[in-house]
Coordinates of N, CA and C in Angstrom, one line a residue:
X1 N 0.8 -1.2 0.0 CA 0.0 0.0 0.0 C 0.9 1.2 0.0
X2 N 0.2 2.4 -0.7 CA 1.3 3.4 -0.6 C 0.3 4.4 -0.5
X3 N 0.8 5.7 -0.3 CA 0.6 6.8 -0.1 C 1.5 8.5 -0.7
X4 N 0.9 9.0 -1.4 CA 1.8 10.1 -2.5 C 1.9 11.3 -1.4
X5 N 2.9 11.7 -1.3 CA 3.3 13.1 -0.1 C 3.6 13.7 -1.4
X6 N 2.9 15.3 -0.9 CA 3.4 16.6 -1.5 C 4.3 17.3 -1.3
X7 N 5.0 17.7 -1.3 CA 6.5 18.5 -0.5 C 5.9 19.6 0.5
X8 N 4.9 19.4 1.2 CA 4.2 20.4 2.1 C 4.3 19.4 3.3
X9 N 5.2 20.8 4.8 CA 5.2 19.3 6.0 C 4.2 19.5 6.6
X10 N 2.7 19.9 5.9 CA 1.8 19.6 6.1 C 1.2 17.5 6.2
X11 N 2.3 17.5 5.4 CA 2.0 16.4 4.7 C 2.1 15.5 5.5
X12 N 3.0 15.4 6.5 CA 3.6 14.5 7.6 C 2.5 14.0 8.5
X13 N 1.8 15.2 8.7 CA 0.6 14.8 9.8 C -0.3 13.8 8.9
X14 N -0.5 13.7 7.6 CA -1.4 13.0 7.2 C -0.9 11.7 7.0
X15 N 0.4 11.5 6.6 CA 1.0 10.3 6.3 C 0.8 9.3 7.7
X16 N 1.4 10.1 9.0 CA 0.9 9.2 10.3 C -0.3 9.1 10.0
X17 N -1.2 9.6 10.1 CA -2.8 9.0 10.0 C -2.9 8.0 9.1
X18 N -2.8 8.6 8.3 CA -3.2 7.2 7.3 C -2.3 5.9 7.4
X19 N -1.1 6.0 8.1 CA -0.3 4.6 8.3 C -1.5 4.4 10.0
X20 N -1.6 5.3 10.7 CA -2.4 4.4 11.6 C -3.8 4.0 11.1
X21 N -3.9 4.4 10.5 CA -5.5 3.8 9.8 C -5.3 2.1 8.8
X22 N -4.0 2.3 8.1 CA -3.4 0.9 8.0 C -3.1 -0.1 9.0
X23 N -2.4 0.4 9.9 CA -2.0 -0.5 11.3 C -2.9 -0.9 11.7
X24 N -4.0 -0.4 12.1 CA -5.8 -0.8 12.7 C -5.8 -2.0 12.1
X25 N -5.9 -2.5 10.4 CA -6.4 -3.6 10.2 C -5.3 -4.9 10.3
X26 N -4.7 -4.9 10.3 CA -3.3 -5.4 10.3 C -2.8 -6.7 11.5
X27 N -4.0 -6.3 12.5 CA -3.0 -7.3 13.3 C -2.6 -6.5 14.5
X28 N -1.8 -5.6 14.2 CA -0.8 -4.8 15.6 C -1.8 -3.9 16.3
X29 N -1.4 -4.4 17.6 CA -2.6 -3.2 18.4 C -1.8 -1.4 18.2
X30 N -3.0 -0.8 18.4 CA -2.3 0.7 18.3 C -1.6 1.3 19.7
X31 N -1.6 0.3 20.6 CA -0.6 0.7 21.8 C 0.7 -0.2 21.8
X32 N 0.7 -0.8 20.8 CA 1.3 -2.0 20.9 C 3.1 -1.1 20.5
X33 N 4.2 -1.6 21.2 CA 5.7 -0.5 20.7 C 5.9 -0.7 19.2
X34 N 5.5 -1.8 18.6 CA 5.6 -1.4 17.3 C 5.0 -0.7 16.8
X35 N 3.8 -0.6 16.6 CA 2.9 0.3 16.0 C 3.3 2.2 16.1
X36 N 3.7 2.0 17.6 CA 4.2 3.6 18.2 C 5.5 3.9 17.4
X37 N 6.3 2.7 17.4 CA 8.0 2.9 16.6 C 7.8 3.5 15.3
X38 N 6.5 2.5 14.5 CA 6.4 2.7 13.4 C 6.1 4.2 12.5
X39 N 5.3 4.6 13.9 CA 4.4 5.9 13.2 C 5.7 7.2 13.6
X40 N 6.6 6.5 14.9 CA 7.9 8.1 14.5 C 8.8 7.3 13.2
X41 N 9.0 6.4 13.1 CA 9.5 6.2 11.9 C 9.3 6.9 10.5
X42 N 8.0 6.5 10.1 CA 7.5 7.3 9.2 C 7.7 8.7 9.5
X43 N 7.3 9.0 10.2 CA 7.6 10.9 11.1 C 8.5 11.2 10.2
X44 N 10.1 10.6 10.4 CA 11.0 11.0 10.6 C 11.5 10.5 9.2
X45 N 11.0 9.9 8.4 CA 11.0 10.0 6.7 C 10.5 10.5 6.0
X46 N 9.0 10.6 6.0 CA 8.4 11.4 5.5 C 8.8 12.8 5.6
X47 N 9.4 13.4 6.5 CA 9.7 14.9 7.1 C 11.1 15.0 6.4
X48 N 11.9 13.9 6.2 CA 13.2 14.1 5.8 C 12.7 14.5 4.1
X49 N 11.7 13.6 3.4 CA 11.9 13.8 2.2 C 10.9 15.2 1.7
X50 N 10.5 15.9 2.9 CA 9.3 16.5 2.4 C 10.2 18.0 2.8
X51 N 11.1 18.0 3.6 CA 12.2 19.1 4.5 C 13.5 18.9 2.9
X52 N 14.0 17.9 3.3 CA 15.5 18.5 2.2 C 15.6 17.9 0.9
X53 N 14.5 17.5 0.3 CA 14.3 17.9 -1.0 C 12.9 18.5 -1.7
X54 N 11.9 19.2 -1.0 CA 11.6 19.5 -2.2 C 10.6 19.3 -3.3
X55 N 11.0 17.6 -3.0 CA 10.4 17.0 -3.9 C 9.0 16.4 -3.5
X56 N 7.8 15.5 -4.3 CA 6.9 14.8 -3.9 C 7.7 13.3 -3.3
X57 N 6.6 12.9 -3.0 CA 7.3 11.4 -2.2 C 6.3 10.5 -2.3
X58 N 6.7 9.4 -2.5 CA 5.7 8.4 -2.1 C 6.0 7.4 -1.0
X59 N 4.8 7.3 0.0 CA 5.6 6.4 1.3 C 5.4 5.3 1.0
X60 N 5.6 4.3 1.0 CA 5.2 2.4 1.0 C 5.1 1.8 2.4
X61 N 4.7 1.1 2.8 CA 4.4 0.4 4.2 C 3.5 -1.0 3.5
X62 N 4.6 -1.6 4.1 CA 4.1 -3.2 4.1 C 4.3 -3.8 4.8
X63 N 2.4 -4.3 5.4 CA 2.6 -5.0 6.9 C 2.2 -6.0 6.9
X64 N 2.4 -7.3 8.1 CA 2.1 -8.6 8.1 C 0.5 -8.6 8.3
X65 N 0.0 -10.0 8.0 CA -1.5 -10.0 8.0 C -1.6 -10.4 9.3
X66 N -3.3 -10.3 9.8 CA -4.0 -10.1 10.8 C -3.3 -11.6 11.6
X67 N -2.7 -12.8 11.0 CA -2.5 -14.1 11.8 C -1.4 -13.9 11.9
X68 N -0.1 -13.1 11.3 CA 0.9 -13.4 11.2 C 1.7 -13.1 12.9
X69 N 2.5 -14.5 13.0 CA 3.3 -14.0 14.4 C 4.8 -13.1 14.2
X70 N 5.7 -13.6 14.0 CA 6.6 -13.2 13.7 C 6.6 -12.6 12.0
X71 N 6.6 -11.7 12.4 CA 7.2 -10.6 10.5 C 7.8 -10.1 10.9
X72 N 7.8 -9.1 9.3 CA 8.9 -8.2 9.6 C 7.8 -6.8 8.6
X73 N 8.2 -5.9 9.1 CA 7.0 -4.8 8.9 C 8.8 -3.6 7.8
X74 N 8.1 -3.5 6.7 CA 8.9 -2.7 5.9 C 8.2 -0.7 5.6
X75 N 8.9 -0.2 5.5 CA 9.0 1.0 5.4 C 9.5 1.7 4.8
X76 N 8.9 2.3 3.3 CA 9.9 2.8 2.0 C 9.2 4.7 2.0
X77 N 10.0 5.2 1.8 CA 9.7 6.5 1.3 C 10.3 6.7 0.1
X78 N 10.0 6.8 -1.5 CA 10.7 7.4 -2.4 C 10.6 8.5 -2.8
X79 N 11.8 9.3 -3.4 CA 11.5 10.8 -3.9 C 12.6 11.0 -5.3
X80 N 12.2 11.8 -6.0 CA 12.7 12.3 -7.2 C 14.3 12.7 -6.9
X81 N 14.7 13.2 -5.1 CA 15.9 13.8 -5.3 C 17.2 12.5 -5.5
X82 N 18.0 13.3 -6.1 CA 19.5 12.6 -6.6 C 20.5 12.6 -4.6
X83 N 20.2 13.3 -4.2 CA 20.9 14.1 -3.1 C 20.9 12.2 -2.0
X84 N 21.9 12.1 -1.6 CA 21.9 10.6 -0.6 C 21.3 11.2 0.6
X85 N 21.0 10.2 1.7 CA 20.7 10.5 2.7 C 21.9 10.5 3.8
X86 N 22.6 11.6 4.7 CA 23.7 11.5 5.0 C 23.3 12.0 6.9
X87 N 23.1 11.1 7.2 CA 23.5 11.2 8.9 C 24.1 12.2 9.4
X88 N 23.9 13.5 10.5 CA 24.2 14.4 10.8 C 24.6 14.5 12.3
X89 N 26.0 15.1 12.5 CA 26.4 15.6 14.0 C 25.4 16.6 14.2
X90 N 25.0 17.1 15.2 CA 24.4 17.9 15.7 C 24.8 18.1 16.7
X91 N 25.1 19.4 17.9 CA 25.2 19.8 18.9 C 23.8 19.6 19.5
X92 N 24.3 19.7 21.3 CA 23.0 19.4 22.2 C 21.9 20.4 21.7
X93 N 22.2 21.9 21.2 CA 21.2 23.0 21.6 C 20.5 22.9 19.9
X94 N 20.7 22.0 19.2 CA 20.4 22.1 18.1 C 18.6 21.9 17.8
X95 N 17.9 21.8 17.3 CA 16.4 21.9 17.0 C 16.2 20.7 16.0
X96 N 17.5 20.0 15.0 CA 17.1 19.2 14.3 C 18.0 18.6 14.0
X97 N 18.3 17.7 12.9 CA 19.3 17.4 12.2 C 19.7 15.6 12.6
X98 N 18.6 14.8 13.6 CA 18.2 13.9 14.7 C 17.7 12.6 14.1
X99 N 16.8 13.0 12.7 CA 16.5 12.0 12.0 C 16.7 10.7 11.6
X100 N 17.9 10.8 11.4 CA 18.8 9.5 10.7 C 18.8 8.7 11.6
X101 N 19.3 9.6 12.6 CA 20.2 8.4 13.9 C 19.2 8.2 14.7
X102 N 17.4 8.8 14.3 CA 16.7 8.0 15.3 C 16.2 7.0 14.4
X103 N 16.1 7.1 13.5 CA 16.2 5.7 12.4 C 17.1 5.2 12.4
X104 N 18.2 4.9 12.7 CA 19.7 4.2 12.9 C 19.3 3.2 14.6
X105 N 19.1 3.9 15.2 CA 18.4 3.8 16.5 C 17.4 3.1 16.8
X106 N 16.5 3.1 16.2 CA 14.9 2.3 16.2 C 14.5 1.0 15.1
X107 N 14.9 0.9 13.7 CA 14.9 0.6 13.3 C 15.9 -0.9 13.2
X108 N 15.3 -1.9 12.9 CA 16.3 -3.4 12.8 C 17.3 -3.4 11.8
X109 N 16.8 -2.9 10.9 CA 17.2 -2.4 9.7 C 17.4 -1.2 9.1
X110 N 17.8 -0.8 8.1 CA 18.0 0.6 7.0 C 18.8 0.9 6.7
X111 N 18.2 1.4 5.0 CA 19.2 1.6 4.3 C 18.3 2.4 3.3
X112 N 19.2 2.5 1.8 CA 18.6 3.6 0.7 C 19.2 2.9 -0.8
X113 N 18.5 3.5 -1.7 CA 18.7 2.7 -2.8 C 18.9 4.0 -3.7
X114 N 19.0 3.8 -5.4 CA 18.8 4.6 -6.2 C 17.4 3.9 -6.7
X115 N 16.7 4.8 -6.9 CA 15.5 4.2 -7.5 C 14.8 5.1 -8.7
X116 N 15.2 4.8 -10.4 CA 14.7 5.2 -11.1 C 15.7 6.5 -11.3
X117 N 15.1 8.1 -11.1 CA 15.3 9.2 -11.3 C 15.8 9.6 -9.9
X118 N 15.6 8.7 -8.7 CA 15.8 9.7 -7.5 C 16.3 8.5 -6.5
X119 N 15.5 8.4 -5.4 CA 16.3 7.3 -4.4 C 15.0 7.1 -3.6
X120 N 15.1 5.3 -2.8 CA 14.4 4.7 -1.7 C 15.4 4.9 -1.1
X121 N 14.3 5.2 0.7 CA 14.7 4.9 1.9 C 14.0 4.2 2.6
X122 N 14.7 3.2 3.0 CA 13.8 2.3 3.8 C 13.8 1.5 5.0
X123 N 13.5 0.9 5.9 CA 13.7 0.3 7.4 C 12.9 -0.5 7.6
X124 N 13.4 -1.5 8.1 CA 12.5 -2.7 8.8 C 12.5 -2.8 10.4
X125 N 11.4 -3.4 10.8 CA 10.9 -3.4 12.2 C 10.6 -5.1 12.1
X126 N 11.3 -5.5 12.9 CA 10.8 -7.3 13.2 C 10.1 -7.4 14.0
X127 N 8.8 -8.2 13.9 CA 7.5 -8.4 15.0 C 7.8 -9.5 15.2
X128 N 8.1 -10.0 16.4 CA 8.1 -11.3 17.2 C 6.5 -12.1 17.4
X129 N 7.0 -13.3 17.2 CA 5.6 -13.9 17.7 C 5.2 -13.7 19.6
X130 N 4.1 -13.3 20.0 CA 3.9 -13.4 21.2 C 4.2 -14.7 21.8
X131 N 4.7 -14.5 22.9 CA 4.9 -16.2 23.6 C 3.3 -16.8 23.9
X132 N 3.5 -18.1 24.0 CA 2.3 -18.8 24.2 C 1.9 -19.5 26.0
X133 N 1.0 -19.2 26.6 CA 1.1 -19.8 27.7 C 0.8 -21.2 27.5
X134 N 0.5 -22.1 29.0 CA 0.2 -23.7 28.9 C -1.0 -23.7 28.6
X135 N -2.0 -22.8 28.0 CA -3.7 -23.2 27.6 C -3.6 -22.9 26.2
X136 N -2.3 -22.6 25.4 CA -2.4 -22.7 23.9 C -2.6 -21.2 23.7
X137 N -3.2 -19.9 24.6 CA -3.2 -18.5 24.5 C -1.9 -17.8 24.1
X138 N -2.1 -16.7 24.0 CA -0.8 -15.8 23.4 C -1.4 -14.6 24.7
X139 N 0.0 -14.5 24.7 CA -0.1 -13.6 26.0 C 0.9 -12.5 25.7
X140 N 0.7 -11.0 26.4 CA 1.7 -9.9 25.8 C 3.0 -10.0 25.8
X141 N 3.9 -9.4 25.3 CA 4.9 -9.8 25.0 C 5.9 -8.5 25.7
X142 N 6.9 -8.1 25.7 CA 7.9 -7.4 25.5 C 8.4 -7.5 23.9
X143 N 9.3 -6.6 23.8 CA 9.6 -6.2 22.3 C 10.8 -7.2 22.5
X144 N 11.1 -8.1 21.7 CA 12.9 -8.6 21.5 C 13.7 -8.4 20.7
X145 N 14.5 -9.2 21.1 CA 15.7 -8.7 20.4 C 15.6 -9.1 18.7
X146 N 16.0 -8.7 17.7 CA 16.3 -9.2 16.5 C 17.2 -10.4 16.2
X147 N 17.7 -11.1 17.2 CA 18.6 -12.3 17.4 C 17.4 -13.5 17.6
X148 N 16.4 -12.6 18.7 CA 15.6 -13.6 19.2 C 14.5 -14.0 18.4
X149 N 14.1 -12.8 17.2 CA 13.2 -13.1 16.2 C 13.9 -13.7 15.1
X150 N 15.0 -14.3 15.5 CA 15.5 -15.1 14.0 C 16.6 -14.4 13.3
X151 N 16.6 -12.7 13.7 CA 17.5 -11.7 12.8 C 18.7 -11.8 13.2
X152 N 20.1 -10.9 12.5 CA 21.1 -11.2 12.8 C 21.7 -10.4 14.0
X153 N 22.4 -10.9 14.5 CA 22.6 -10.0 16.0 C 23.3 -8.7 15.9
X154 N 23.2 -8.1 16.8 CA 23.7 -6.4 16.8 C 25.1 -5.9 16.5
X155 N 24.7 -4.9 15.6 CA 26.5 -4.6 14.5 C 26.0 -5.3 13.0
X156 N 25.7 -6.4 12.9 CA 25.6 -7.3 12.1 C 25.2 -6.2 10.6
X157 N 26.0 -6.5 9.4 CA 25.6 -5.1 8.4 C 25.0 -6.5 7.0
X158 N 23.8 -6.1 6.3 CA 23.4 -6.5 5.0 C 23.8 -5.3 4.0
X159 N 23.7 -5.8 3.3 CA 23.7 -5.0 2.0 C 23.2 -4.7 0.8
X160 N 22.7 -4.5 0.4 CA 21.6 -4.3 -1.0 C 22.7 -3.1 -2.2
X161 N 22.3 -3.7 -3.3 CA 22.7 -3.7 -4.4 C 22.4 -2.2 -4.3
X162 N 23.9 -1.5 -4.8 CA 23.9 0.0 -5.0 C 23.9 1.2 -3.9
X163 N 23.2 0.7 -2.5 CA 23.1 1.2 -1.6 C 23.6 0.9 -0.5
X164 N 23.5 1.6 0.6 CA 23.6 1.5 2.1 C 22.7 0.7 2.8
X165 N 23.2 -0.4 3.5 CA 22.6 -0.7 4.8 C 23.3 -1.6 5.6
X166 N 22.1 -0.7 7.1 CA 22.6 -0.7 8.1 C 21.9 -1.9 9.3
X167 N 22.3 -2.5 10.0 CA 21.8 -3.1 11.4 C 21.8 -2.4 12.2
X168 N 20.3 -1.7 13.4 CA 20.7 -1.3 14.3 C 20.3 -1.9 15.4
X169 N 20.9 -1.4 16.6 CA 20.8 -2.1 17.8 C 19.2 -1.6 18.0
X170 N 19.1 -2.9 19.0 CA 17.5 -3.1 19.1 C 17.4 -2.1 20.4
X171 N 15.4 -1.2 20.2 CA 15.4 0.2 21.0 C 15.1 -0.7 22.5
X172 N 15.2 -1.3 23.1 CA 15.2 -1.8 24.5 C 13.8 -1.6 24.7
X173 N 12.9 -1.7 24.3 CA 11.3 -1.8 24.6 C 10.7 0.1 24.9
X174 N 11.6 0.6 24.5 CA 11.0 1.8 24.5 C 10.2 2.1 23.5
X175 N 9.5 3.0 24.0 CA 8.1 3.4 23.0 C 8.3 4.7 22.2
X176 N 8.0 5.5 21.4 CA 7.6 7.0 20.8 C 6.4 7.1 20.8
X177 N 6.0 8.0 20.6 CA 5.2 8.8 19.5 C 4.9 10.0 19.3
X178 N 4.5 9.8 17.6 CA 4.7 11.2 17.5 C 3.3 11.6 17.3
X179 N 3.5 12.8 17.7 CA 2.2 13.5 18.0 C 2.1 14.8 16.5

């Protein structure tokens, strides 16, 4: 499923809605840490491509179905710009520039591609199966590690043809959201 952003950071507010309006059917509760991860995720792409280029975007989000236990939940933004996406130092007093590294940070995955005229950026989130108690129930879970959903362990780097990517350490069951 996708969704077309205008280069207005108007656009940002709508893109979270409509990814939570996806997530609803999906399986993931809306308090659930992924669902919350996912929606600053998107935040924090959508806002990069809609802030330093310029250009229109299209988001992609592809999520597991309503039975699925263990997936893996993907997250593409594409845009027309040529420009890479380049991780930034920032001082403490600074107002922005925080993006990357909270995608570096939150995400299992990410990286960026050339795509077409311009470039994909993208991240994955691994959903663990809930554990099961002795009556055959699924019971809540804590968020784990990407070792423990099958992924490769922390540091660990893939790579995709043409582009960057990265492994990042898993967010310790912390939550976001963006408001």
């Amino acid at each position: 499923m996708q969704l077309e952003i205008r280069p207005d950071p108007a656009e940002v507010g709508r893109a979270r809605r409509w990814a939570r309006s996806r997530i609803a059917g999906s399986g993931i509760e809306a308090d659930e840490p992924l669902a919350e991860t996912l929606i600053l995720l998107i935040s924090e792409l959508v806002t990069n491509a809609v802030v330093h280029t310029g250009c229109p975007a299209v988001l992609r989000l592809s999520l597991p179905g309503v039975e699925a236990g263990e997936a893996t939940v993907r997250l593409e933004v594409a845009d027309s710009s040529t420009r890479a996406p380049v991780p930034r130092c920032v001082g403490d007093e600074a107002t922005g520039g925080r993006g990357l590294a909270l995608v570096d940070g939150l995400a299992d995955r990410w990286g960026w591609s050339v795509e077409g005229p311009g470039k994909r950026i993208w991240c994955e989130l691994d959903r663990c199966a809930r554990p099961v108690d002795g009556d055959g129930h699924g019971q809540a879970a804590e968020h784990a590690s990407a070792a423990e959903c099958g992924g490769a362990a922390e540091g660990d780097a893939t790579a995709e043809a043409g582009a960057g990517a990265f492994r990042s350490p898993v967010y310790g069951g912390f939550a976001y959201e963006a408001v």
